C-alpha cells in the first residue's frame, strides 16, 4: 500500500518535471535527444511516465522515444545509486589491468556493471574511455577521476570516502569469511 | 577574381579593431608588474590535481601578500608531467614546471615569486631562447615534432577569445571572407588536406561536391564524437583551443554555402562541451558569428549538439541520424552526405583536426601546408601516446615520420626495462604492428597496407606483459557491444568472433578456430555497410598475421605466453624463495587467499585466488617469491 503511494508520487513528480522541461523546446523530432538529456540531468534517469510525456509532446509513437533511450549508452532507465562508480575500460586502462579493477569493485560492492546496490548507495558501470589515459587504470567516482588504481586502492577509496558504513560491511564480511 | 574592394576594406577594418583591443589586453596581461602563472587545467591536468595546485598557489599568494595573475590554460600534450605550470616573471624567461603538486606550488610562490630562486629542480625548461637556462624545446623530441594544430594549446586561456585573437586567431576567416567561396575550395584542394577522421578523403573535393549539389539549405558539421578508446587529441584541442575549430567550421560554411553549422561533441567530455559553448557565445558577441559576419554579408549560426555515447555515431550517416533525433543507424552510401545529408540536404562533415587545419591553410597559404608531410599525405598528424610508454600524452609530427621515431625518440620507449612487443594504432578499427613494422612512415596509405589504419590517431604501446589474443578479444568486445545491429554480419559475426576469442583466452580453444576466425573476418568485412563492421576484424587479422604463435600456444598448450589471460595462469609462491618471517603477501591479499603453512611458508589457496596480482606487487623485490605460471597446472599439487 505504502509502496504504491510512493510510486504514484514519484510518477507524478516525474511527469511534472517532464512538462516543465518540455516547455523550453520546440515540438520537432530533432529535439528528442536534447530533451532526454535534460530530463536525465534533472531526474537522474528516464522514468517511464516522463518518456510518455515526451512522446505525447513531440507527437511521435512511444516506441520511438524508447528506441532512442535504449540505443544510446548515456541514458539509463533505472534510478541511479547515491554514489556513482564508473570504471574506465579504455585501451590504456585495459593494458594496465582495468579488468582487475572492475573485478575489485564488483567484489566489494557485490554488484555487476549496470546494477545498483540494494540500499541504492552505489551504482557501478563501465565507460569506454574518459580520456585521461595517463592516469590508467582510472575509475571515476562521483565525477572525480581516480587514477593509477590497484585492487588495494579500491578498498582505500571506499574506506576513506564512504567510511564507516562500508567499514562495518567489510567487518561483517570478514566475520563470515573466518567462519568458513 | 576577388570580391569588391570596398567590401574587403570594410572587413579588414572591422577585424583590425577587434585585433587591436585583443592585442592591448594580451600585452597588458604579460607586461604588467604582476607575474603570470599559467596552469594546465584540461581534463588530464585536472585528473592529476591542477585545481588543488591552483588553490594552494592562490592561498600562498594571499598569505605572502603577493599579487599574480593565474590563468587556466589547456593541455600542452605533455600529460606525463601534469600538472604543468608556467611562470612568467619580469626579468626571467617564461619557465615551464612539471609534476607540480600543492607543496611545490607553494614553494614556487615563496622561492621564485618572492625571492628570485626559480626552483630549477622542478623546471622542465624555458619556453623561450635565453641565456639563463636551457630551452624546453632543446629536448631531443622536438627535433621530430612540428607543432601546428597544438600551437595554442596550453599557451592561451581557452575561455578568452581575446587570447586567440591576439595570437592571429580569426585571421584565416578574414582572408577567406575577402575571397570568393570557389577560391577557398581551390586553396584547400591545392594544400592537399585530407580528412583527419581516419579515411583520409580529400577535404577540398568533399567541399566542392557539397557546394555543387542542388538543395538548400546546406549544412556543415564538426565531428567531435571522439569515441576510440585510447584517443584523446580531439578532446585536448576542444578544451585548449576551441576557437580554432570554430573558425574552421565558419570557413567551411562560407566555402560550401551553408548558413548553419553543428558541432557534435560527446557528452562524456563535459569540459569540452562547456568551453565550446563559451567560444560560440564569445564569437557571436564579437560579430564573428551570426548575421553579416564582419560586414561581409555572410550569415552563419552554430549549434552545439551533445552526442549520447554511441561509438557508431562517429560514422557520418549515423551521426546525422542522431542529430535528427533518431537512433544512430548508418545507411548505405551513396548518396554521400555531401549530396544528401542532414534533413536530406547537402552536408559536409569534417573531423576536429581537419577543421583546425583550415584557418591555418587559408592564413599561411596552401604552399606552406603542402610543404609539410609526404607526397600524398600533407600536413601534420597528432598522436595520443598511451599504454606502456614513458612520455604519455600528445605529439604532433609531420606526416611521414616513422613509428619508431614517435615511440622511442618522442615517447621515450617502454618503461621499466620491459621489451617492446607491439603498437596498437587506430583504435578498434586499426591493428597491432610488431617491431618489424616500426620503420614504416606514418601516412594514410602505408598504414593501410600494413593492415592497420591511421584512424583517429590513438597509439597504444604494448610490452611483453600484454597478450595479443587478449588485445584482439578486448577490441572485439568493444565493437561487438557498439555494433548498432543493422547489418546481420556485423551484429552476429562480431558476436561469434568474440565467443571464439573468449574460448581461446579461457583455455577452450579448438583446432580449426584460427581458420574459422579468418573466414568470419572476411565475411564481416564484406557484409557490413559502415566502417565499424568493415574494420572490426582488423585487430584479429593483424594479431593473427604477426603473432600467430601466441594463438597457437593458447589453443594447443593452453598456455598464455604473456602470462596475462587469467584463466590460463596461476599465482604461486616459490617455497625456496619465501622469507618465512615476512607477511607482506598475506596482508595484501584482497580475498584472504594466502595462509601460512606449518613451515611458516606462505601458500596461495588456488580456489580462492582471484588472480589480481596484488601479492606479486607486495612481495619485496629482494625475495621475489611470487611467480605467475602458465598453464596453471604447473603449480605443484599438495601431497
Tab-separated table of N, CA and C in Angstrom, chain A residues 100-101 104 137 147-155, chain B residues 614:
chain	number	residue	atom	x	y	z
A	100	UNK	N	40.957	-6.016	-13.737
A	100	UNK	CA	41.160	-6.392	-12.336
A	100	UNK	C	40.519	-5.363	-11.406
A	101	UNK	N	40.559	-4.089	-11.840
A	101	UNK	CA	39.949	-3.034	-11.029
A	101	UNK	C	38.433	-3.211	-11.014
A	104	UNK	N	37.546	-5.884	-8.741
A	104	UNK	CA	37.663	-5.468	-7.339
A	104	UNK	C	36.411	-4.714	-6.899
A	137	UNK	N	45.206	2.634	-14.550
A	137	UNK	CA	43.765	2.468	-14.753
A	137	UNK	C	42.945	3.462	-13.913
A	147	UNK	N	43.019	7.968	-10.351
A	147	UNK	CA	43.941	7.310	-11.268
A	147	UNK	C	44.905	6.354	-10.613
A	148	UNK	N	45.642	5.621	-11.471
A	148	UNK	CA	46.674	4.676	-11.042
A	148	UNK	C	46.158	3.744	-9.952
A	149	UNK	N	45.026	3.118	-10.219
A	149	UNK	CA	44.391	2.290	-9.202
A	149	UNK	C	44.985	0.888	-9.147
A	150	UNK	N	44.746	0.255	-7.994
A	150	UNK	CA	45.067	-1.147	-7.807
A	150	UNK	C	43.926	-1.695	-6.954
A	151	UNK	N	43.771	-3.026	-6.869
A	151	UNK	CA	42.678	-3.544	-6.032
A	151	UNK	C	42.742	-3.003	-4.600
A	152	UNK	N	43.934	-2.809	-4.066
A	152	UNK	CA	44.021	-2.282	-2.699
A	152	UNK	C	43.577	-0.828	-2.638
A	153	UNK	N	43.867	-0.063	-3.708
A	153	UNK	CA	43.451	1.342	-3.714
A	153	UNK	C	41.931	1.457	-3.778
A	154	UNK	N	41.286	0.486	-4.429
A	154	UNK	CA	39.826	0.478	-4.469
A	154	UNK	C	39.289	0.409	-3.040
A	155	UNK	N	39.859	-0.485	-2.246
A	155	UNK	CA	39.452	-0.570	-0.833
A	155	UNK	C	39.704	0.761	-0.140
B	614	UNK	N	47.988	-8.626	-6.617
B	614	UNK	CA	48.430	-7.747	-5.539
B	614	UNK	C	49.598	-8.358	-4.759
